[in-house]
Amino acid sequence: MKKINYIVLVAGALVMLLGYYLMAGSGSDENQFNPEIFSDMRIKVAPIVCVLGFLVMGAGIMIRTKKAE
């Protein structure tokens, strides 16, 4: 693998970490319900960002570089 592959892999990992960060947050406790756990950010946006990170990492693995002549 060449340097570009590693750069794309790291970029994909950072996008995935961003998605997991968007999903994280405080939850409900036994005394009080927190409706924020069902926000659009956690339910819709964050999983899409994670899937995009996985796709970028897959692309980073499959990128072919030119062979030296």
PDB file of N, CA and C in Angstrom:
ATOM      1  N   MET A   1       0.841  -1.188   0.000  1.00  0.00           N
ATOM      2  CA  MET A   1       0.000   0.000   0.000  1.00  0.00           C
ATOM      3  C   MET A   1       0.878   1.240   0.000  1.00  0.00           C
ATOM      4  N   LYS A   2       0.393   2.237  -0.673  1.00  0.00           N
ATOM      5  CA  LYS A   2       1.127   3.493  -0.778  1.00  0.00           C
ATOM      6  C   LYS A   2       0.631   4.497   0.259  1.00  0.00           C
ATOM      7  N   LYS A   3       1.272   5.628   0.242  1.00  0.00           N
ATOM      8  CA  LYS A   3       0.966   6.666   1.219  1.00  0.00           C
ATOM      9  C   LYS A   3      -0.479   7.160   1.084  1.00  0.00           C
ATOM     10  N   ILE A   4      -0.981   7.264  -0.141  1.00  0.00           N
ATOM     11  CA  ILE A   4      -2.345   7.761  -0.348  1.00  0.00           C
ATOM     12  C   ILE A   4      -3.366   6.826   0.290  1.00  0.00           C
ATOM     13  N   ASN A   5      -3.077   5.523   0.260  1.00  0.00           N
ATOM     14  CA  ASN A   5      -3.992   4.573   0.884  1.00  0.00           C
ATOM     15  C   ASN A   5      -4.095   4.828   2.386  1.00  0.00           C
ATOM     16  N   TYR A   6      -2.980   5.057   3.011  1.00  0.00           N
ATOM     17  CA  TYR A   6      -2.991   5.306   4.452  1.00  0.00           C
ATOM     18  C   TYR A   6      -3.689   6.619   4.789  1.00  0.00           C
ATOM     19  N   ILE A   7      -3.516   7.619   3.947  1.00  0.00           N
ATOM     20  CA  ILE A   7      -4.184   8.900   4.187  1.00  0.00           C
ATOM     21  C   ILE A   7      -5.696   8.734   4.105  1.00  0.00           C
ATOM     22  N   VAL A   8      -6.164   7.986   3.100  1.00  0.00           N
ATOM     23  CA  VAL A   8      -7.598   7.759   2.951  1.00  0.00           C
ATOM     24  C   VAL A   8      -8.131   6.921   4.109  1.00  0.00           C
ATOM     25  N   LEU A   9      -7.362   5.930   4.560  1.00  0.00           N
ATOM     26  CA  LEU A   9      -7.785   5.115   5.703  1.00  0.00           C
ATOM     27  C   LEU A   9      -7.919   5.952   6.968  1.00  0.00           C
ATOM     28  N   VAL A  10      -6.970   6.817   7.202  1.00  0.00           N
ATOM     29  CA  VAL A  10      -7.031   7.680   8.389  1.00  0.00           C
ATOM     30  C   VAL A  10      -8.210   8.647   8.281  1.00  0.00           C
ATOM     31  N   ALA A  11      -8.452   9.173   7.079  1.00  0.00           N
ATOM     32  CA  ALA A  11      -9.598  10.067   6.893  1.00  0.00           C
ATOM     33  C   ALA A  11     -10.901   9.323   7.168  1.00  0.00           C
ATOM     34  N   GLY A  12     -11.008   8.096   6.702  1.00  0.00           N
ATOM     35  CA  GLY A  12     -12.202   7.296   6.967  1.00  0.00           C
ATOM     36  C   GLY A  12     -12.385   7.017   8.447  1.00  0.00           C
ATOM     37  N   ALA A  13     -11.285   6.733   9.136  1.00  0.00           N
ATOM     38  CA  ALA A  13     -11.366   6.485  10.570  1.00  0.00           C
ATOM     39  C   ALA A  13     -11.815   7.744  11.318  1.00  0.00           C
ATOM     40  N   LEU A  14     -11.337   8.899  10.879  1.00  0.00           N
ATOM     41  CA  LEU A  14     -11.756  10.149  11.526  1.00  0.00           C
ATOM     42  C   LEU A  14     -13.236  10.437  11.282  1.00  0.00           C
ATOM     43  N   VAL A  15     -13.722  10.133  10.081  1.00  0.00           N
ATOM     44  CA  VAL A  15     -15.147  10.323   9.795  1.00  0.00           C
ATOM     45  C   VAL A  15     -15.979   9.382  10.657  1.00  0.00           C
ATOM     46  N   MET A  16     -15.520   8.136  10.809  1.00  0.00           N
ATOM     47  CA  MET A  16     -16.235   7.197  11.677  1.00  0.00           C
ATOM     48  C   MET A  16     -16.246   7.670  13.115  1.00  0.00           C
ATOM     49  N   LEU A  17     -15.123   8.149  13.606  1.00  0.00           N
ATOM     50  CA  LEU A  17     -15.074   8.660  14.972  1.00  0.00           C
ATOM     51  C   LEU A  17     -16.011   9.846  15.161  1.00  0.00           C
ATOM     52  N   LEU A  18     -16.111  10.693  14.145  1.00  0.00           N
ATOM     53  CA  LEU A  18     -17.046  11.810  14.208  1.00  0.00           C
ATOM     54  C   LEU A  18     -18.482  11.297  14.314  1.00  0.00           C
ATOM     55  N   GLY A  19     -18.813  10.276  13.561  1.00  0.00           N
ATOM     56  CA  GLY A  19     -20.150   9.698  13.629  1.00  0.00           C
ATOM     57  C   GLY A  19     -20.457   9.122  14.996  1.00  0.00           C
ATOM     58  N   TYR A  20     -19.490   8.406  15.560  1.00  0.00           N
ATOM     59  CA  TYR A  20     -19.712   7.842  16.896  1.00  0.00           C
ATOM     60  C   TYR A  20     -19.796   8.945  17.954  1.00  0.00           C
ATOM     61  N   TYR A  21     -19.048  10.019  17.768  1.00  0.00           N
ATOM     62  CA  TYR A  21     -19.124  11.146  18.697  1.00  0.00           C
ATOM     63  C   TYR A  21     -20.504  11.792  18.631  1.00  0.00           C
ATOM     64  N   LEU A  22     -21.052  11.905  17.412  1.00  0.00           N
ATOM     65  CA  LEU A  22     -22.390  12.488  17.271  1.00  0.00           C
ATOM     66  C   LEU A  22     -23.453  11.605  17.899  1.00  0.00           C
ATOM     67  N   MET A  23     -23.231  10.285  17.914  1.00  0.00           N
ATOM     68  CA  MET A  23     -24.193   9.370  18.531  1.00  0.00           C
ATOM     69  C   MET A  23     -24.113   9.383  20.051  1.00  0.00           C
ATOM     70  N   ALA A  24     -22.960   9.700  20.580  1.00  0.00           N
ATOM     71  CA  ALA A  24     -22.761   9.635  22.028  1.00  0.00           C
ATOM     72  C   ALA A  24     -23.473  10.793  22.724  1.00  0.00           C
ATOM     73  N   GLY A  25     -23.655  10.635  23.975  1.00  0.00           N
ATOM     74  CA  GLY A  25     -24.269  11.691  24.768  1.00  0.00           C
ATOM     75  C   GLY A  25     -24.852  11.099  26.035  1.00  0.00           C
ATOM     76  N   SER A  26     -25.391  11.977  26.827  1.00  0.00           N
ATOM     77  CA  SER A  26     -25.968  11.491  28.079  1.00  0.00           C
ATOM     78  C   SER A  26     -27.295  10.808  27.787  1.00  0.00           C
ATOM     79  N   GLY A  27     -27.578   9.781  28.506  1.00  0.00           N
ATOM     80  CA  GLY A  27     -28.825   9.047  28.345  1.00  0.00           C
ATOM     81  C   GLY A  27     -29.798   9.402  29.446  1.00  0.00           C
ATOM     82  N   SER A  28     -30.812   8.588  29.566  1.00  0.00           N
ATOM     83  CA  SER A  28     -31.794   8.787  30.626  1.00  0.00           C
ATOM     84  C   SER A  28     -31.314   8.074  31.889  1.00  0.00           C
ATOM     85  N   ASP A  29     -31.738   8.578  33.031  1.00  0.00           N
ATOM     86  CA  ASP A  29     -31.467   7.861  34.280  1.00  0.00           C
ATOM     87  C   ASP A  29     -32.787   7.301  34.807  1.00  0.00           C
ATOM     88  N   GLU A  30     -32.734   6.629  35.932  1.00  0.00           N
ATOM     89  CA  GLU A  30     -33.933   5.963  36.444  1.00  0.00           C
ATOM     90  C   GLU A  30     -34.987   6.933  36.973  1.00  0.00           C
ATOM     91  N   ASN A  31     -34.618   8.181  37.228  1.00  0.00           N
ATOM     92  CA  ASN A  31     -35.558   9.135  37.806  1.00  0.00           C
ATOM     93  C   ASN A  31     -36.179  10.086  36.791  1.00  0.00           C
ATOM     94  N   GLN A  32     -35.508  10.285  35.661  1.00  0.00           N
ATOM     95  CA  GLN A  32     -35.999  11.280  34.711  1.00  0.00           C
ATOM     96  C   GLN A  32     -35.708  10.820  33.286  1.00  0.00           C
ATOM     97  N   PHE A  33     -36.704  10.920  32.414  1.00  0.00           N
ATOM     98  CA  PHE A  33     -36.562  10.557  31.008  1.00  0.00           C
ATOM     99  C   PHE A  33     -35.973  11.729  30.248  1.00  0.00           C
ATOM    100  N   ASN A  34     -35.009  11.449  29.385  1.00  0.00           N
ATOM    101  CA  ASN A  34     -34.378  12.467  28.571  1.00  0.00           C
ATOM    102  C   ASN A  34     -34.790  12.246  27.116  1.00  0.00           C
ATOM    103  N   PRO A  35     -35.673  13.095  26.563  1.00  0.00           N
ATOM    104  CA  PRO A  35     -36.116  12.890  25.176  1.00  0.00           C
ATOM    105  C   PRO A  35     -35.023  13.166  24.144  1.00  0.00           C
ATOM    106  N   GLU A  36     -33.896  13.703  24.559  1.00  0.00           N
ATOM    107  CA  GLU A  36     -32.782  14.000  23.644  1.00  0.00           C
ATOM    108  C   GLU A  36     -32.188  12.726  23.039  1.00  0.00           C
ATOM    109  N   ILE A  37     -32.427  11.568  23.636  1.00  0.00           N
ATOM    110  CA  ILE A  37     -31.869  10.330  23.083  1.00  0.00           C
ATOM    111  C   ILE A  37     -32.516   9.973  21.752  1.00  0.00           C
ATOM    112  N   PHE A  38     -33.645  10.575  21.418  1.00  0.00           N
ATOM    113  CA  PHE A  38     -34.317  10.321  20.147  1.00  0.00           C
ATOM    114  C   PHE A  38     -34.196  11.499  19.188  1.00  0.00           C
ATOM    115  N   SER A  39     -33.174  12.306  19.326  1.00  0.00           N
ATOM    116  CA  SER A  39     -33.014  13.461  18.439  1.00  0.00           C
ATOM    117  C   SER A  39     -32.608  13.001  17.035  1.00  0.00           C
ATOM    118  N   ASP A  40     -32.865  13.863  16.064  1.00  0.00           N
ATOM    119  CA  ASP A  40     -32.516  13.539  14.674  1.00  0.00           C
ATOM    120  C   ASP A  40     -31.012  13.337  14.497  1.00  0.00           C
ATOM    121  N   MET A  41     -30.222  14.065  15.275  1.00  0.00           N
ATOM    122  CA  MET A  41     -28.769  13.924  15.167  1.00  0.00           C
ATOM    123  C   MET A  41     -28.326  12.504  15.508  1.00  0.00           C
ATOM    124  N   ARG A  42     -28.884  11.933  16.539  1.00  0.00           N
ATOM    125  CA  ARG A  42     -28.481  10.588  16.969  1.00  0.00           C
ATOM    126  C   ARG A  42     -29.111   9.482  16.141  1.00  0.00           C
ATOM    127  N   ILE A  43     -30.321   9.696  15.657  1.00  0.00           N
ATOM    128  CA  ILE A  43     -31.060   8.644  14.973  1.00  0.00           C
ATOM    129  C   ILE A  43     -30.765   8.614  13.478  1.00  0.00           C
ATOM    130  N   LYS A  44     -30.572   9.769  12.856  1.00  0.00           N
ATOM    131  CA  LYS A  44     -30.428   9.827  11.401  1.00  0.00           C
ATOM    132  C   LYS A  44     -29.046  10.233  10.931  1.00  0.00           C
ATOM    133  N   VAL A  45     -28.540  11.338  11.440  1.00  0.00           N
ATOM    134  CA  VAL A  45     -27.299  11.906  10.906  1.00  0.00           C
ATOM    135  C   VAL A  45     -26.081  11.076  11.289  1.00  0.00           C
ATOM    136  N   ALA A  46     -25.954  10.730  12.543  1.00  0.00           N
ATOM    137  CA  ALA A  46     -24.762  10.019  13.014  1.00  0.00           C
ATOM    138  C   ALA A  46     -24.578   8.651  12.351  1.00  0.00           C
ATOM    139  N   PRO A  47     -25.612   7.833  12.194  1.00  0.00           N
ATOM    140  CA  PRO A  47     -25.397   6.562  11.490  1.00  0.00           C
ATOM    141  C   PRO A  47     -24.986   6.739  10.027  1.00  0.00           C
ATOM    142  N   ILE A  48     -25.520   7.770   9.370  1.00  0.00           N
ATOM    143  CA  ILE A  48     -25.115   8.029   7.982  1.00  0.00           C
ATOM    144  C   ILE A  48     -23.648   8.420   7.921  1.00  0.00           C
ATOM    145  N   VAL A  49     -23.201   9.244   8.861  1.00  0.00           N
ATOM    146  CA  VAL A  49     -21.793   9.638   8.900  1.00  0.00           C
ATOM    147  C   VAL A  49     -20.900   8.420   9.147  1.00  0.00           C
ATOM    148  N   CYS A  50     -21.324   7.518  10.032  1.00  0.00           N
ATOM    149  CA  CYS A  50     -20.546   6.297  10.289  1.00  0.00           C
ATOM    150  C   CYS A  50     -20.451   5.426   9.047  1.00  0.00           C
ATOM    151  N   VAL A  51     -21.550   5.253   8.336  1.00  0.00           N
ATOM    152  CA  VAL A  51     -21.533   4.441   7.112  1.00  0.00           C
ATOM    153  C   VAL A  51     -20.628   5.078   6.064  1.00  0.00           C
ATOM    154  N   LEU A  52     -20.673   6.401   5.953  1.00  0.00           N
ATOM    155  CA  LEU A  52     -19.764   7.074   5.023  1.00  0.00           C
ATOM    156  C   LEU A  52     -18.305   6.838   5.403  1.00  0.00           C
ATOM    157  N   GLY A  53     -18.015   6.823   6.699  1.00  0.00           N
ATOM    158  CA  GLY A  53     -16.654   6.526   7.146  1.00  0.00           C
ATOM    159  C   GLY A  53     -16.227   5.130   6.752  1.00  0.00           C
ATOM    160  N   PHE A  54     -17.133   4.153   6.891  1.00  0.00           N
ATOM    161  CA  PHE A  54     -16.814   2.789   6.472  1.00  0.00           C
ATOM    162  C   PHE A  54     -16.579   2.720   4.970  1.00  0.00           C
ATOM    163  N   LEU A  55     -17.377   3.453   4.189  1.00  0.00           N
ATOM    164  CA  LEU A  55     -17.190   3.454   2.737  1.00  0.00           C
ATOM    165  C   LEU A  55     -15.859   4.082   2.336  1.00  0.00           C
ATOM    166  N   VAL A  56     -15.483   5.152   3.018  1.00  0.00           N
ATOM    167  CA  VAL A  56     -14.193   5.788   2.726  1.00  0.00           C
ATOM    168  C   VAL A  56     -13.045   4.839   3.066  1.00  0.00           C
ATOM    169  N   MET A  57     -13.169   4.127   4.174  1.00  0.00           N
ATOM    170  CA  MET A  57     -12.122   3.165   4.525  1.00  0.00           C
ATOM    171  C   MET A  57     -12.052   2.028   3.505  1.00  0.00           C
ATOM    172  N   GLY A  58     -13.196   1.567   3.026  1.00  0.00           N
ATOM    173  CA  GLY A  58     -13.206   0.543   1.985  1.00  0.00           C
ATOM    174  C   GLY A  58     -12.548   1.040   0.709  1.00  0.00           C
ATOM    175  N   ALA A  59     -12.827   2.292   0.356  1.00  0.00           N
ATOM    176  CA  ALA A  59     -12.183   2.878  -0.822  1.00  0.00           C
ATOM    177  C   ALA A  59     -10.678   2.992  -0.617  1.00  0.00           C
ATOM    178  N   GLY A  60     -10.271   3.318   0.612  1.00  0.00           N
ATOM    179  CA  GLY A  60      -8.841   3.424   0.905  1.00  0.00           C
ATOM    180  C   GLY A  60      -8.124   2.091   0.766  1.00  0.00           C
ATOM    181  N   ILE A  61      -8.829   1.016   1.042  1.00  0.00           N
ATOM    182  CA  ILE A  61      -8.222  -0.306   0.899  1.00  0.00           C
ATOM    183  C   ILE A  61      -8.131  -0.702  -0.570  1.00  0.00           C
ATOM    184  N   MET A  62      -9.138  -0.325  -1.358  1.00  0.00           N
ATOM    185  CA  MET A  62      -9.201  -0.793  -2.735  1.00  0.00           C
ATOM    186  C   MET A  62      -8.543   0.118  -3.751  1.00  0.00           C
ATOM    187  N   ILE A  63      -8.076   1.289  -3.359  1.00  0.00           N
ATOM    188  CA  ILE A  63      -7.420   2.196  -4.309  1.00  0.00           C
ATOM    189  C   ILE A  63      -6.138   1.533  -4.815  1.00  0.00           C
ATOM    190  N   ARG A  64      -6.043   1.504  -6.137  1.00  0.00           N
ATOM    191  CA  ARG A  64      -4.816   0.981  -6.743  1.00  0.00           C
ATOM    192  C   ARG A  64      -3.918   2.143  -7.103  1.00  0.00           C
ATOM    193  N   THR A  65      -2.663   1.976  -6.849  1.00  0.00           N
ATOM    194  CA  THR A  65      -1.693   2.979  -7.216  1.00  0.00           C
ATOM    195  C   THR A  65      -0.942   2.513  -8.456  1.00  0.00           C
ATOM    196  N   LYS A  66      -0.364   3.461  -9.161  1.00  0.00           N
ATOM    197  CA  LYS A  66       0.378   3.112 -10.366  1.00  0.00           C
ATOM    198  C   LYS A  66       1.625   2.337 -10.002  1.00  0.00           C
ATOM    199  N   LYS A  67       1.896   1.322 -10.778  1.00  0.00           N
ATOM    200  CA  LYS A  67       3.103   0.533 -10.539  1.00  0.00           C
ATOM    201  C   LYS A  67       4.315   1.256 -11.093  1.00  0.00           C
ATOM    202  N   ALA A  68       5.417   1.117 -10.413  1.00  0.00           N
ATOM    203  CA  ALA A  68       6.665   1.707 -10.884  1.00  0.00           C
ATOM    204  C   ALA A  68       7.147   0.972 -12.125  1.00  0.00           C
ATOM    205  N   GLU A  69       7.638   1.719 -13.088  1.00  0.00           N
ATOM    206  CA  GLU A  69       8.085   1.085 -14.332  1.00  0.00           C
ATOM    207  C   GLU A  69       9.536   0.666 -14.253  1.00  0.00           C
TER     208      GLU A  69
END
